[in-house]
XYZ file of C-alpha atoms in Angstrom:
365
model
C 44.873 62.591 39.201
C 47.086 62.522 36.298
C 48.555 59.042 36.006
C 52.361 58.540 36.038
C 53.924 58.445 32.714
C 55.649 55.044 32.327
C 59.404 55.102 32.211
C 59.805 52.034 30.332
C 57.663 49.783 27.877
C 57.219 46.012 28.616
C 57.116 44.076 25.405
C 56.476 41.127 26.822
C 52.838 42.796 27.973
C 49.688 41.904 26.203
C 48.618 44.005 23.289
C 45.957 45.826 25.010
C 48.221 46.551 28.323
C 50.948 47.704 25.778
C 48.394 49.937 24.007
C 47.591 51.754 27.326
C 51.144 52.349 28.704
C 52.006 53.991 25.220
C 48.987 56.010 25.569
C 50.122 57.057 28.599
C 53.136 58.855 27.369
C 51.926 62.103 25.930
C 53.518 62.462 22.428
C 51.510 65.407 20.855
C 53.060 66.385 17.268
C 56.672 67.957 18.191
C 56.931 66.072 21.670
C 57.684 62.637 20.438
C 61.155 62.302 21.937
C 59.909 60.548 25.253
C 58.048 58.179 23.615
C 60.660 57.597 20.763
C 63.286 56.937 23.594
C 61.353 54.476 25.424
C 60.737 52.370 22.069
C 64.323 52.437 21.366
C 64.969 51.256 24.707
C 62.661 48.420 24.650
C 64.104 46.879 21.434
C 67.301 47.368 22.249
C 67.808 43.814 23.570
C 66.151 42.245 20.309
C 69.389 40.539 18.858
C 67.331 39.675 15.711
C 66.824 43.577 14.840
C 69.203 45.979 13.633
C 67.868 49.647 15.302
C 68.308 52.616 13.565
C 67.252 56.182 14.794
C 66.709 59.407 12.593
C 65.391 62.116 14.873
C 62.691 61.002 16.636
C 62.028 58.216 14.231
C 62.896 54.826 14.886
C 63.660 51.919 12.566
C 64.181 48.293 13.438
C 64.590 45.411 10.787
C 65.150 42.030 10.446
C 68.245 40.964 8.014
C 67.306 37.307 7.577
C 67.984 37.027 3.920
C 64.450 36.185 2.603
C 63.562 36.828 -0.870
C 60.809 39.382 0.048
C 60.630 42.332 2.381
C 57.632 43.995 4.264
C 57.649 47.371 5.408
C 55.353 48.166 8.260
C 54.787 51.702 9.657
C 53.171 53.695 12.171
C 53.336 56.977 13.669
C 54.172 57.928 17.356
C 52.365 61.365 17.501
C 48.977 62.478 18.349
C 46.992 65.698 17.956
C 46.923 67.748 20.852
C 45.394 66.275 24.362
C 41.777 67.702 25.760
C 41.176 66.160 29.029
C 41.287 62.746 27.439
C 44.553 61.314 29.290
C 45.178 59.472 31.249
C 43.494 56.295 29.659
C 40.742 54.185 31.084
C 38.842 51.093 30.477
C 35.075 51.299 29.634
C 32.234 49.529 28.546
C 29.612 50.466 25.897
C 26.767 48.336 25.077
C 28.606 45.374 26.078
C 31.972 46.442 24.057
C 34.938 46.699 25.991
C 36.777 49.763 24.942
C 40.332 51.836 25.794
C 39.590 55.503 25.972
C 41.885 58.277 25.705
C 43.871 60.360 23.311
C 46.099 58.238 20.614
C 44.232 54.777 21.475
C 42.889 55.165 17.635
C 45.180 57.238 15.927
C 47.346 55.313 16.192
C 48.768 54.051 19.423
C 46.978 50.939 19.441
C 48.563 49.943 15.901
C 51.946 50.718 17.242
C 51.374 48.602 20.230
C 50.420 45.657 17.854
C 53.788 46.398 15.744
C 55.925 46.665 18.779
C 55.028 43.643 20.281
C 55.413 41.538 16.953
C 58.726 43.272 16.265
C 60.242 42.138 19.510
C 58.612 38.925 19.415
C 58.783 37.426 15.583
C 62.275 36.186 15.373
C 61.936 33.926 12.394
C 59.024 36.049 10.411
C 58.688 34.314 6.666
C 59.368 37.361 5.059
C 62.105 40.169 6.248
C 60.386 43.118 7.875
C 61.170 46.567 8.328
C 59.285 48.244 11.155
C 59.291 51.948 11.290
C 57.750 54.387 13.997
C 57.875 57.899 12.974
C 57.086 61.599 14.521
C 55.383 64.285 12.988
C 52.527 62.954 11.102
C 49.725 65.044 12.586
C 51.166 68.116 11.316
C 52.495 69.840 7.999
C 53.691 67.783 5.613
C 57.079 69.190 5.388
C 57.805 68.023 9.032
C 56.834 64.498 8.314
C 59.192 62.082 10.132
C 58.488 59.360 7.295
C 59.265 61.936 4.626
C 62.466 63.200 6.336
C 63.381 59.332 6.753
C 62.824 58.837 3.029
C 65.254 61.615 2.271
C 67.791 60.677 4.340
C 67.746 56.913 4.268
C 65.958 55.828 0.976
C 67.392 52.455 0.924
C 65.098 51.573 4.269
C 62.024 51.763 2.033
C 63.001 49.177 -0.192
C 60.411 46.403 0.018
C 57.647 44.424 -1.937
C 54.466 45.536 0.002
C 53.958 47.833 2.841
C 51.323 48.143 5.830
C 50.435 51.728 7.634
C 48.814 50.873 10.808
C 46.085 53.697 10.495
C 42.916 52.934 12.026
C 40.673 50.964 9.800
C 38.498 49.189 11.925
C 40.425 46.056 11.251
C 39.960 45.851 7.853
C 42.314 46.247 4.849
C 41.779 50.062 3.019
C 43.655 50.338 0.017
C 45.553 53.401 -1.271
C 44.075 56.562 -0.361
C 42.343 59.824 -1.951
C 44.619 62.769 -2.794
C 44.042 65.917 -1.500
C 44.467 69.794 -2.216
C 43.775 73.087 -0.658
C 43.205 76.098 -2.897
C 42.391 79.514 -2.139
C 39.552 81.480 -4.316
C 40.310 85.060 -3.897
C 37.992 88.067 -4.880
C 39.024 91.654 -4.710
C 36.705 95.079 -4.430
C 36.803 98.744 -3.361
C 36.595 99.719 0.361
C 34.034 102.444 1.087
C 32.266 103.277 4.490
C 29.732 101.083 5.178
C 27.201 104.072 5.093
C 27.793 104.898 1.502
C 28.532 101.091 0.500
C 27.199 102.099 -3.155
C 30.571 103.685 -3.843
C 32.429 100.836 -2.916
C 32.547 96.997 -3.994
C 32.133 94.293 -1.327
C 34.514 91.419 -2.199
C 32.789 89.277 0.404
C 29.600 89.250 -1.514
C 31.920 88.507 -4.946
C 32.362 85.169 -3.122
C 28.669 84.284 -3.604
C 28.852 82.629 -7.024
C 31.709 80.456 -5.682
C 29.946 79.103 -2.862
C 26.982 78.556 -4.966
C 28.777 76.309 -7.363
C 30.092 74.248 -4.154
C 26.331 73.953 -2.754
C 25.391 72.719 -6.339
C 28.358 70.254 -6.532
C 27.639 66.714 -6.692
C 30.958 64.763 -5.439
C 31.693 61.809 -7.584
C 32.343 58.408 -6.831
C 35.527 56.710 -8.805
C 36.145 53.501 -9.020
C 39.999 52.572 -9.019
C 41.261 49.093 -9.487
C 37.762 47.678 -7.831
C 37.548 50.112 -5.104
C 34.963 52.777 -5.141
C 36.855 56.321 -3.754
C 34.102 59.035 -2.980
C 35.253 62.610 -3.476
C 34.645 65.662 -1.981
C 34.868 69.483 -2.548
C 34.169 71.749 0.129
C 34.703 75.399 1.572
C 36.444 75.088 4.748
C 37.547 78.712 5.512
C 36.149 82.059 4.751
C 38.592 85.095 5.112
C 37.670 88.958 4.858
C 36.631 91.979 6.402
C 38.211 95.265 7.622
C 35.941 96.691 10.303
C 32.255 96.841 11.253
C 31.798 99.679 9.626
C 34.067 99.045 6.116
C 32.990 97.667 2.777
C 35.825 94.626 2.421
C 38.088 95.066 -0.558
C 39.546 91.435 -0.376
C 38.141 88.198 0.615
C 39.339 84.620 0.415
C 37.627 81.097 0.169
C 39.914 78.166 1.488
C 38.499 75.152 -0.642
C 39.679 71.306 0.165
C 39.455 68.791 -2.477
C 39.777 65.165 -1.863
C 40.402 63.522 -5.125
C 40.424 59.738 -6.247
C 43.890 58.403 -6.778
C 43.052 57.736 -10.619
C 43.734 61.578 -10.847
C 47.131 63.100 -10.427
C 47.876 66.367 -8.294
C 48.066 68.358 -11.439
C 45.008 67.126 -13.120
C 43.179 67.756 -9.787
C 44.539 71.185 -9.631
C 43.396 71.745 -13.327
C 39.863 70.575 -12.130
C 39.907 72.901 -9.522
C 41.036 76.040 -11.561
C 38.257 75.042 -14.044
C 35.474 74.597 -11.647
C 36.209 78.373 -10.445
C 36.311 79.528 -13.758
C 36.656 83.662 -13.618
C 37.784 83.667 -10.176
C 41.681 83.809 -8.799
C 42.684 80.280 -7.652
C 45.657 79.602 -5.950
C 46.559 75.906 -5.282
C 48.784 76.412 -1.987
C 48.857 72.732 -0.887
C 48.570 69.261 -2.093
C 49.399 65.637 -1.748
C 48.930 62.762 -4.296
C 46.715 59.875 -3.733
C 47.838 55.996 -3.809
C 46.189 53.555 -5.813
C 45.159 50.201 -4.082
C 48.205 48.265 -5.164
C 45.785 45.236 -4.290
C 47.066 43.730 -7.414
C 50.520 42.800 -5.775
C 50.723 39.152 -4.776
C 52.030 39.952 -1.212
C 48.646 42.211 -1.010
C 46.555 39.671 -2.105
C 47.788 37.185 0.327
C 47.661 39.739 2.990
C 43.804 40.601 2.339
C 43.077 36.608 2.257
C 44.928 36.362 5.751
C 42.901 39.290 7.303
C 39.811 37.530 5.754
C 37.803 40.618 5.084
C 36.943 42.594 1.635
C 39.308 45.459 1.028
C 37.687 48.782 1.275
C 38.959 52.323 0.004
C 40.696 54.805 2.271
C 38.817 58.229 1.838
C 41.447 60.108 3.988
C 45.240 60.875 2.915
C 47.709 58.668 4.699
C 51.373 58.094 4.370
C 50.589 54.894 1.975
C 50.923 57.758 -0.827
C 54.479 58.079 0.356
C 55.262 54.276 -0.332
C 53.310 54.213 -3.438
C 55.425 57.053 -4.841
C 58.408 54.831 -4.350
C 56.822 52.103 -6.293
C 55.923 49.953 -3.002
C 52.173 49.065 -2.980
C 50.771 49.985 0.420
C 47.704 49.158 2.518
C 46.218 50.643 5.887
C 45.459 48.400 8.588
C 45.005 49.078 12.189
C 42.435 48.816 15.033
C 40.053 51.546 15.842
C 37.434 53.511 13.937
C 38.530 56.229 11.621
C 35.750 58.260 12.968
C 36.942 58.277 16.319
C 40.334 59.814 15.390
C 40.982 62.977 17.191
C 37.470 63.128 18.852
C 37.343 63.688 22.553
C 36.220 60.394 23.106
C 38.526 58.813 21.175
C 38.214 54.871 21.936
C 39.270 51.605 20.786
C 37.391 48.495 20.773
C 39.961 45.861 22.814
C 38.959 42.955 20.612
C 40.095 45.035 17.378
C 43.481 45.255 19.183
C 43.813 41.603 19.639
C 42.273 40.920 16.462
C 44.792 42.905 14.554
C 47.733 41.484 16.324
C 46.411 38.009 15.588
C 46.020 38.556 12.001
C 49.464 40.212 11.571
C 51.116 37.561 13.598
C 49.551 34.610 11.523
C 50.649 36.106 8.151
C 53.892 37.243 9.170
C 54.628 33.522 10.332
C 52.653 31.656 7.564
C 49.957 30.394 9.824
C 47.504 32.324 7.622
C 48.825 30.917 4.342
């Protein structure tokens, strides 16, 4: 039987119990209102926080007059549920997990952030906490992007942390991403007399061969090695079972190191498919690691682990574009994000909370 959806969030509960409660509130992209309402209500009594609501994005910030400010953000939405709610506890090879949609991406991180936002009344830096909507869908719907347009002042800070799953390690910056369409055209004909036509799908073969033979680069940026990727992700074409197709499109996704701009990445893709009609249809800049910032260096030392690169695109790029160095740091194995068996190790939830708490209170310095 489905679990009863929580009607309130107890921020005094331990971070594991809070993670479970948040995950058991379904919040697939576009349906975040219930969870955003619960977050806002749970923080309403915190006198040390200024609460701001923008759509289904909730912001809570301290105004203690500190000389430095940190922005810590996490998204409330998940990809669609696939028989993986309600959550449950399970043990695999001696490791205790919380299983279910959102446990990794990224409600465990959200739970840690909420608990600390409520409890840390006297952090050593001012903190702006952000919980936003529509991260898992088209960039134009992203709540963080909307908030940046409506209230850019809220993004002022010396350093930012995004709670994306990183196995409890610090992952600096992120790769950029773009999607391009490679199109070929031909001439329709009856397949019984194919020699009088031109097969547009067959004309994609040289483009696919180039991709098969391509060896992705690993590019070092500010001491971190970013692995790139150039891959076919969709092939579209065909008219009917007895018609030679006159149009075909190959969708290509390029994940590029943050040493390249989106414009440079677009130029590379066009050059790679020289001789074809290429249209770049979507893209996002990457973000350099930002680990040269003093607060970032302090944070990496506090976490006690070597920084790693972030291969996927994340919203750290939004902070980077605003001149705020940002890293990814959260519980959960990124390989389990969006998986049907999505699950987070309980120890990672607790260790993430401990590291953030120690850093924000000065205990780790």
